[in-house]
Amino acid sequence: MSSLASTSTTTRSTAPGTTGTGRLPRLPQPFKGMTWLVWHQHRAAFRTVLGASALAVAFIVFQRSQLHTAGYDATSTGLRLMPVLLGVFLGAPLFAGDLENGTAKLVVTQSVSRTRWLTTKLALTALVVVVSTVALSVGFGWWWNLYDESTGSAWTSGPVFNNTGPVPVALALLSVFGGVAIGVMLRRTLAAMAVTLGFTVVVQIVWSHFLAHFLLSLADVATITTNKGVSFQHVMPTLPPGAHQVNWSNPPYITGDGKLLGWSTCNEVQTEQAHDLCMKKADVVGWSVDYLPVSQMNGIQWFGASILLALTAAVTVFLFLWGRKRLT
């Protein structure tokens, strides 16, 4: 960190990291603001994150304003990789570089407590991550509304659920703070980046399984039924806009007394007349289709994000407990 290594113009160093009196150099007066100092040290990484996010948002806004859906899938994939990239290139080196090159020891000799240094770095990094991911989440959500109208993309799918609302923010924060913790423990930048890559990939995989097998099961399933029979062409009822059909592969029929019959009922008949007769004998009066209303999307996202944020908070507590004694 070049600013931390600066010395007064009236003092000459006789050895790396020491002054002529044998003491570590003090920070020049202009450099005593910790927020400015942290920004100056990591300005290249912070500006890269903010700049790349701004370009991505500009692209999304342009495509959406032109009513285009081209590039949607590629953008979705890129946004899903963002937590991984932030964890590896922003989180892992945040303290690992300082611990590896000795800057951490210099910092704590400048009347700066470990807690203050840790707090400032984490807070400023978190601010950059939140600003970037919130902007991308809002922009992508706006674009998805257009994409959904033209393709019927389900809100329960990973590309939509994980890239809109609070979820991408929470995923990014967990990945970055997890990378920071790994860097603090390993104290080597390249090693920390490699391990963080594995950590963030595992987080993505576990989160995807959690979403598919648990999180969506918390939603209240709604059911739509019909009572005007079932045509030979199997035309199903129209669901509300944005609804995700749960039993899409095997929606059951409903009988006059409320019983449900499998979708394969009367499939063996070959003609419309025979089909209608078979349905009449089975007392089938219509369809029974289960679905998840899009109105539940926001609540489920916040519940999932709260779990991710709780894990991030636990990592943060660990960093402060570890850093107060070993962050040098």
Short mmCIF file of C-alpha atoms in Angstrom, two decimals:
data_model
loop_
_atom_site.label_atom_id
_atom_site.label_comp_id
_atom_site.label_asym_id
_atom_site.label_seq_id
_atom_site.Cartn_x
_atom_site.Cartn_y
_atom_site.Cartn_z
CA MET A 1 0.00 0.00 0.00
CA SER A 2 2.04 2.96 -1.31
CA SER A 3 0.40 5.62 0.83
CA LEU A 4 1.15 3.74 4.01
CA ALA A 5 4.76 3.31 3.00
CA SER A 6 5.24 7.05 2.44
CA THR A 7 7.50 8.92 4.79
CA SER A 8 8.11 12.55 5.55
CA THR A 9 10.42 14.39 3.16
CA THR A 10 12.69 15.21 6.07
CA THR A 11 13.22 11.57 7.05
CA ARG A 12 15.36 9.00 5.22
CA SER A 13 14.85 5.26 5.59
CA THR A 14 17.91 3.18 6.27
CA ALA A 15 16.09 -0.11 5.70
CA PRO A 16 12.76 -1.14 4.27
CA GLY A 17 10.00 -0.17 6.68
CA THR A 18 12.32 1.75 9.08
CA THR A 19 13.45 5.37 9.51
CA GLY A 20 16.83 6.76 10.34
CA THR A 21 16.00 6.44 14.01
CA GLY A 22 15.12 2.78 13.65
CA ARG A 23 11.38 3.36 14.04
CA LEU A 24 8.61 2.56 11.57
CA PRO A 25 7.54 5.65 9.60
CA ARG A 26 4.46 7.56 10.66
CA LEU A 27 1.73 8.44 8.22
CA PRO A 28 2.00 11.97 6.82
CA GLN A 29 -0.70 14.34 8.05
CA PRO A 30 -2.88 14.25 4.87
CA PHE A 31 -3.15 10.47 5.06
CA LYS A 32 -4.64 10.12 8.55
CA GLY A 33 -8.24 9.78 7.38
CA MET A 34 -8.88 6.04 7.44
CA THR A 35 -11.75 6.16 4.95
CA TRP A 36 -9.67 8.09 2.43
CA LEU A 37 -6.70 5.83 3.08
CA VAL A 38 -8.67 2.62 2.47
CA TRP A 39 -10.26 4.07 -0.65
CA HIS A 40 -6.84 5.17 -1.93
CA GLN A 41 -5.35 1.75 -1.29
CA HIS A 42 -8.11 -0.18 -3.02
CA ARG A 43 -9.27 2.47 -5.47
CA ALA A 44 -8.39 0.39 -8.51
CA ALA A 45 -10.53 -2.55 -7.36
CA PHE A 46 -13.39 -0.33 -6.15
CA ARG A 47 -13.45 1.70 -9.36
CA THR A 48 -13.35 -1.45 -11.45
CA VAL A 49 -16.35 -2.91 -9.62
CA LEU A 50 -18.35 0.32 -9.80
CA GLY A 51 -17.39 0.98 -13.41
CA ALA A 52 -18.21 -2.52 -14.61
CA SER A 53 -21.54 -2.38 -12.79
CA ALA A 54 -22.35 0.99 -14.35
CA LEU A 55 -21.61 -0.35 -17.83
CA ALA A 56 -23.75 -3.43 -17.21
CA VAL A 57 -26.64 -1.29 -15.95
CA ALA A 58 -26.30 1.00 -18.99
CA PHE A 59 -26.47 -2.02 -21.29
CA ILE A 60 -29.55 -3.36 -19.48
CA VAL A 61 -31.30 0.02 -19.62
CA PHE A 62 -30.56 0.39 -23.32
CA GLN A 63 -31.78 -3.12 -24.17
CA ARG A 64 -34.91 -2.69 -22.07
CA SER A 65 -35.71 0.76 -23.46
CA GLN A 66 -35.45 -0.65 -26.98
CA LEU A 67 -37.71 -3.56 -26.01
CA HIS A 68 -34.89 -6.00 -26.79
CA THR A 69 -34.34 -9.36 -25.09
CA ALA A 70 -31.11 -10.17 -26.95
CA GLY A 71 -28.27 -10.74 -24.52
CA TYR A 72 -30.59 -11.47 -21.62
CA ASP A 73 -29.33 -15.01 -21.02
CA ALA A 74 -25.66 -13.97 -21.28
CA THR A 75 -26.23 -11.09 -18.88
CA SER A 76 -28.03 -13.41 -16.48
CA THR A 77 -25.06 -15.78 -16.49
CA GLY A 78 -22.65 -12.91 -15.92
CA LEU A 79 -24.63 -11.64 -12.94
CA ARG A 80 -24.70 -15.10 -11.40
CA LEU A 81 -20.89 -15.15 -11.61
CA MET A 82 -20.56 -11.73 -10.01
CA PRO A 83 -20.53 -12.97 -6.37
CA VAL A 84 -17.77 -15.41 -7.30
CA LEU A 85 -15.65 -12.71 -8.95
CA LEU A 86 -16.19 -10.26 -6.11
CA GLY A 87 -15.21 -12.86 -3.54
CA VAL A 88 -12.02 -13.84 -5.38
CA PHE A 89 -10.74 -10.46 -6.58
CA LEU A 90 -12.11 -8.11 -3.94
CA GLY A 91 -12.68 -10.10 -0.75
CA ALA A 92 -9.69 -12.46 -0.67
CA PRO A 93 -6.92 -9.83 -1.22
CA LEU A 94 -8.50 -7.21 1.05
CA PHE A 95 -6.38 -8.13 4.10
CA ALA A 96 -4.30 -10.99 2.75
CA GLY A 97 -2.14 -8.58 0.76
CA ASP A 98 -1.50 -6.37 3.79
CA LEU A 99 -0.65 -9.37 5.97
CA GLU A 100 1.63 -10.82 3.31
CA ASN A 101 3.67 -7.69 2.57
CA GLY A 102 3.87 -6.38 6.12
CA THR A 103 1.61 -3.37 5.67
CA ALA A 104 -0.62 -4.61 8.48
CA LYS A 105 2.21 -4.20 10.99
CA LEU A 106 2.82 -0.67 9.74
CA VAL A 107 -0.84 0.28 10.13
CA VAL A 108 -1.10 -0.68 13.79
CA THR A 109 1.98 1.44 14.63
CA GLN A 110 0.26 4.60 13.38
CA SER A 111 -2.14 5.10 16.30
CA VAL A 112 -4.78 3.14 14.37
CA SER A 113 -6.47 0.31 16.22
CA ARG A 114 -7.03 -3.03 14.54
CA THR A 115 -10.75 -2.66 15.14
CA ARG A 116 -10.91 0.72 13.42
CA TRP A 117 -8.85 -0.51 10.49
CA LEU A 118 -10.97 -3.63 10.15
CA THR A 119 -14.23 -1.68 10.47
CA THR A 120 -13.28 0.91 7.87
CA LYS A 121 -12.12 -1.63 5.32
CA LEU A 122 -15.15 -3.86 5.72
CA ALA A 123 -17.62 -0.97 5.72
CA LEU A 124 -16.23 0.69 2.61
CA THR A 125 -16.00 -2.62 0.78
CA ALA A 126 -19.54 -3.53 1.77
CA LEU A 127 -20.75 -0.13 0.54
CA VAL A 128 -19.18 -0.67 -2.88
CA VAL A 129 -20.65 -4.16 -3.11
CA VAL A 130 -24.14 -3.05 -2.05
CA VAL A 131 -24.26 -0.07 -4.41
CA SER A 132 -23.13 -2.18 -7.36
CA THR A 133 -25.39 -5.16 -6.74
CA VAL A 134 -28.47 -3.09 -5.90
CA ALA A 135 -28.13 -1.19 -9.17
CA LEU A 136 -27.75 -4.43 -11.13
CA SER A 137 -30.61 -6.10 -9.29
CA VAL A 138 -33.02 -3.24 -10.00
CA GLY A 139 -31.98 -2.98 -13.63
CA PHE A 140 -32.12 -6.71 -14.29
CA GLY A 141 -35.50 -7.01 -12.57
CA TRP A 142 -36.85 -4.28 -14.82
CA TRP A 143 -35.51 -6.11 -17.88
CA TRP A 144 -36.90 -9.44 -16.71
CA ASN A 145 -40.44 -8.03 -16.75
CA LEU A 146 -40.07 -7.57 -20.51
CA TYR A 147 -38.34 -10.91 -20.98
CA ASP A 148 -41.05 -12.69 -19.01
CA GLU A 149 -43.76 -11.24 -21.24
CA SER A 150 -42.11 -12.63 -24.36
CA THR A 151 -40.80 -15.99 -23.11
CA GLY A 152 -42.71 -16.85 -19.96
CA SER A 153 -39.51 -17.15 -17.91
CA ALA A 154 -40.52 -18.44 -14.47
CA TRP A 155 -39.66 -16.30 -11.45
CA THR A 156 -38.74 -19.47 -9.58
CA SER A 157 -35.81 -20.18 -11.89
CA GLY A 158 -32.33 -19.48 -10.59
CA PRO A 159 -31.41 -16.84 -13.21
CA VAL A 160 -34.42 -14.74 -12.19
CA PHE A 161 -34.65 -15.44 -8.47
CA ASN A 162 -30.92 -15.00 -7.79
CA ASN A 163 -30.45 -11.86 -9.90
CA THR A 164 -33.34 -9.73 -8.66
CA GLY A 165 -34.48 -8.31 -5.35
CA PRO A 166 -32.24 -8.64 -2.27
CA VAL A 167 -30.79 -12.06 -3.17
CA PRO A 168 -27.85 -10.93 -5.37
CA VAL A 169 -26.85 -8.38 -2.73
CA ALA A 170 -26.85 -10.98 0.03
CA LEU A 171 -25.01 -13.55 -2.10
CA ALA A 172 -22.33 -11.01 -3.00
CA LEU A 173 -21.80 -9.91 0.60
CA LEU A 174 -21.46 -13.49 1.84
CA SER A 175 -18.98 -14.29 -0.94
CA VAL A 176 -16.88 -11.18 -0.30
CA PHE A 177 -16.82 -11.45 3.49
CA GLY A 178 -16.12 -15.17 3.21
CA GLY A 179 -13.18 -14.31 0.96
CA VAL A 180 -11.98 -11.75 3.50
CA ALA A 181 -12.07 -14.36 6.28
CA ILE A 182 -10.15 -16.83 4.15
CA GLY A 183 -7.54 -14.18 3.35
CA VAL A 184 -7.14 -13.27 7.02
CA MET A 185 -6.55 -16.89 7.98
CA LEU A 186 -4.25 -17.88 5.10
CA ARG A 187 -2.31 -14.56 4.98
CA ARG A 188 -1.26 -15.23 1.38
CA THR A 189 -3.03 -13.52 -1.50
CA LEU A 190 -2.83 -16.16 -4.21
CA ALA A 191 -3.67 -18.99 -1.81
CA ALA A 192 -6.60 -17.00 -0.45
CA MET A 193 -7.91 -16.29 -3.95
CA ALA A 194 -7.71 -19.96 -4.91
CA VAL A 195 -9.51 -21.15 -1.79
CA THR A 196 -12.09 -18.39 -2.10
CA LEU A 197 -12.85 -19.51 -5.63
CA GLY A 198 -13.74 -22.94 -4.31
CA PHE A 199 -15.70 -21.44 -1.42
CA THR A 200 -17.83 -19.18 -3.62
CA VAL A 201 -18.56 -21.98 -6.10
CA VAL A 202 -19.70 -24.21 -3.24
CA VAL A 203 -21.90 -21.38 -1.94
CA GLN A 204 -23.56 -21.09 -5.34
CA ILE A 205 -24.16 -24.85 -5.57
CA VAL A 206 -25.52 -25.17 -2.03
CA TRP A 207 -27.73 -22.13 -2.50
CA SER A 208 -29.17 -23.53 -5.75
CA HIS A 209 -30.07 -26.81 -4.04
CA PHE A 210 -31.52 -24.94 -1.07
CA LEU A 211 -33.66 -22.85 -3.41
CA ALA A 212 -34.93 -25.82 -5.38
CA HIS A 213 -35.57 -28.24 -2.51
CA PHE A 214 -36.49 -26.07 0.44
CA LEU A 215 -37.01 -22.36 -0.12
CA LEU A 216 -39.74 -22.66 -2.74
CA SER A 217 -41.54 -25.22 -0.61
CA LEU A 218 -42.28 -22.40 1.84
CA ALA A 219 -44.53 -20.70 -0.69
CA ASP A 220 -48.29 -21.07 -0.38
CA VAL A 221 -49.49 -23.11 -3.34
CA ALA A 222 -52.66 -21.82 -4.99
CA THR A 223 -55.01 -24.00 -7.03
CA ILE A 224 -57.16 -23.15 -10.00
CA THR A 225 -59.95 -25.53 -11.03
CA THR A 226 -62.42 -25.67 -13.90
CA ASN A 227 -65.84 -27.27 -14.13
CA LYS A 228 -66.66 -27.16 -17.83
CA GLY A 229 -65.15 -30.47 -18.83
CA VAL A 230 -61.89 -31.41 -20.50
CA SER A 231 -61.55 -31.17 -24.26
CA PHE A 232 -59.91 -33.79 -26.44
CA GLN A 233 -57.07 -31.33 -27.15
CA HIS A 234 -56.31 -31.07 -23.39
CA VAL A 235 -56.55 -27.28 -23.29
CA MET A 236 -55.69 -26.28 -19.73
CA PRO A 237 -56.95 -23.24 -17.81
CA THR A 238 -55.12 -19.95 -18.08
CA LEU A 239 -53.06 -19.10 -15.01
CA PRO A 240 -52.67 -15.57 -13.60
CA PRO A 241 -49.83 -13.47 -15.11
CA GLY A 242 -46.43 -14.44 -13.75
CA ALA A 243 -47.70 -17.59 -12.02
CA HIS A 244 -45.44 -20.64 -11.89
CA GLN A 245 -47.26 -23.92 -12.45
CA VAL A 246 -46.20 -26.49 -9.87
CA ASN A 247 -47.63 -29.69 -11.36
CA TRP A 248 -46.90 -28.75 -14.94
CA SER A 249 -45.86 -32.24 -16.01
CA ASN A 250 -48.92 -34.03 -14.63
CA PRO A 251 -51.81 -31.71 -13.80
CA PRO A 252 -54.67 -33.84 -12.48
CA TYR A 253 -58.31 -33.86 -13.51
CA ILE A 254 -61.02 -33.12 -10.98
CA THR A 255 -64.25 -35.10 -10.75
CA GLY A 256 -67.72 -33.94 -9.82
CA ASP A 257 -67.26 -35.05 -6.21
CA GLY A 258 -63.86 -33.32 -5.88
CA LYS A 259 -61.57 -36.34 -6.39
CA LEU A 260 -58.37 -35.96 -8.41
CA LEU A 261 -57.52 -38.30 -11.28
CA GLY A 262 -54.19 -38.66 -13.04
CA TRP A 263 -53.42 -36.85 -16.28
CA SER A 264 -53.17 -40.18 -18.10
CA THR A 265 -56.91 -40.87 -17.59
CA CYS A 266 -58.53 -41.77 -20.93
CA ASN A 267 -55.24 -41.30 -22.82
CA GLU A 268 -55.72 -44.66 -24.53
CA VAL A 269 -58.69 -43.48 -26.61
CA GLN A 270 -58.05 -42.36 -30.17
CA THR A 271 -61.07 -40.28 -31.10
CA GLU A 272 -62.71 -37.20 -29.62
CA GLN A 273 -66.04 -38.97 -29.24
CA ALA A 274 -64.49 -41.88 -27.37
CA HIS A 275 -62.52 -39.45 -25.20
CA ASP A 276 -65.63 -37.50 -24.22
CA LEU A 277 -67.45 -40.73 -23.37
CA CYS A 278 -64.56 -41.95 -21.24
CA MET A 279 -64.38 -38.64 -19.38
CA LYS A 280 -68.10 -38.74 -18.75
CA LYS A 281 -67.88 -42.21 -17.26
CA ALA A 282 -65.03 -41.07 -15.01
CA ASP A 283 -67.14 -38.04 -13.97
CA VAL A 284 -64.34 -35.65 -14.96
CA VAL A 285 -65.57 -32.07 -14.92
CA GLY A 286 -62.33 -30.10 -15.34
CA TRP A 287 -58.72 -29.47 -14.37
CA SER A 288 -57.05 -28.88 -11.03
CA VAL A 289 -53.80 -26.94 -11.49
CA ASP A 290 -51.45 -25.91 -8.67
CA TYR A 291 -49.32 -22.78 -9.06
CA LEU A 292 -47.21 -20.27 -7.16
CA PRO A 293 -48.39 -16.67 -7.55
CA VAL A 294 -45.72 -14.15 -8.51
CA SER A 295 -46.88 -12.04 -5.54
CA GLN A 296 -44.99 -14.45 -3.25
CA MET A 297 -41.67 -13.88 -4.99
CA ASN A 298 -40.60 -10.86 -2.95
CA GLY A 299 -41.35 -12.46 0.42
CA ILE A 300 -39.47 -15.66 -0.42
CA GLN A 301 -36.51 -13.66 -1.71
CA TRP A 302 -36.29 -11.65 1.50
CA PHE A 303 -36.50 -14.81 3.60
CA GLY A 304 -33.68 -16.39 1.63
CA ALA A 305 -31.64 -13.19 1.72
CA SER A 306 -32.06 -12.97 5.50
CA ILE A 307 -30.43 -16.40 5.83
CA LEU A 308 -27.50 -15.31 3.67
CA LEU A 309 -27.15 -12.05 5.59
CA ALA A 310 -27.20 -13.93 8.89
CA LEU A 311 -24.30 -16.07 7.65
CA THR A 312 -22.48 -12.91 6.57
CA ALA A 313 -23.01 -11.44 10.03
CA ALA A 314 -21.54 -14.58 11.58
CA VAL A 315 -18.47 -14.27 9.35
CA THR A 316 -18.15 -10.60 10.34
CA VAL A 317 -18.22 -11.47 14.05
CA PHE A 318 -15.50 -14.04 13.41
CA LEU A 319 -13.39 -11.43 11.63
CA PHE A 320 -13.56 -9.04 14.57
CA LEU A 321 -12.83 -11.76 17.13
CA TRP A 322 -9.90 -13.05 15.08
CA GLY A 323 -8.68 -9.66 13.90
CA ARG A 324 -8.39 -7.95 17.26
CA LYS A 325 -5.46 -10.19 18.16
CA ARG A 326 -4.08 -11.68 14.97
CA LEU A 327 -4.56 -9.03 12.29
CA THR A 328 -0.86 -8.12 12.09
#
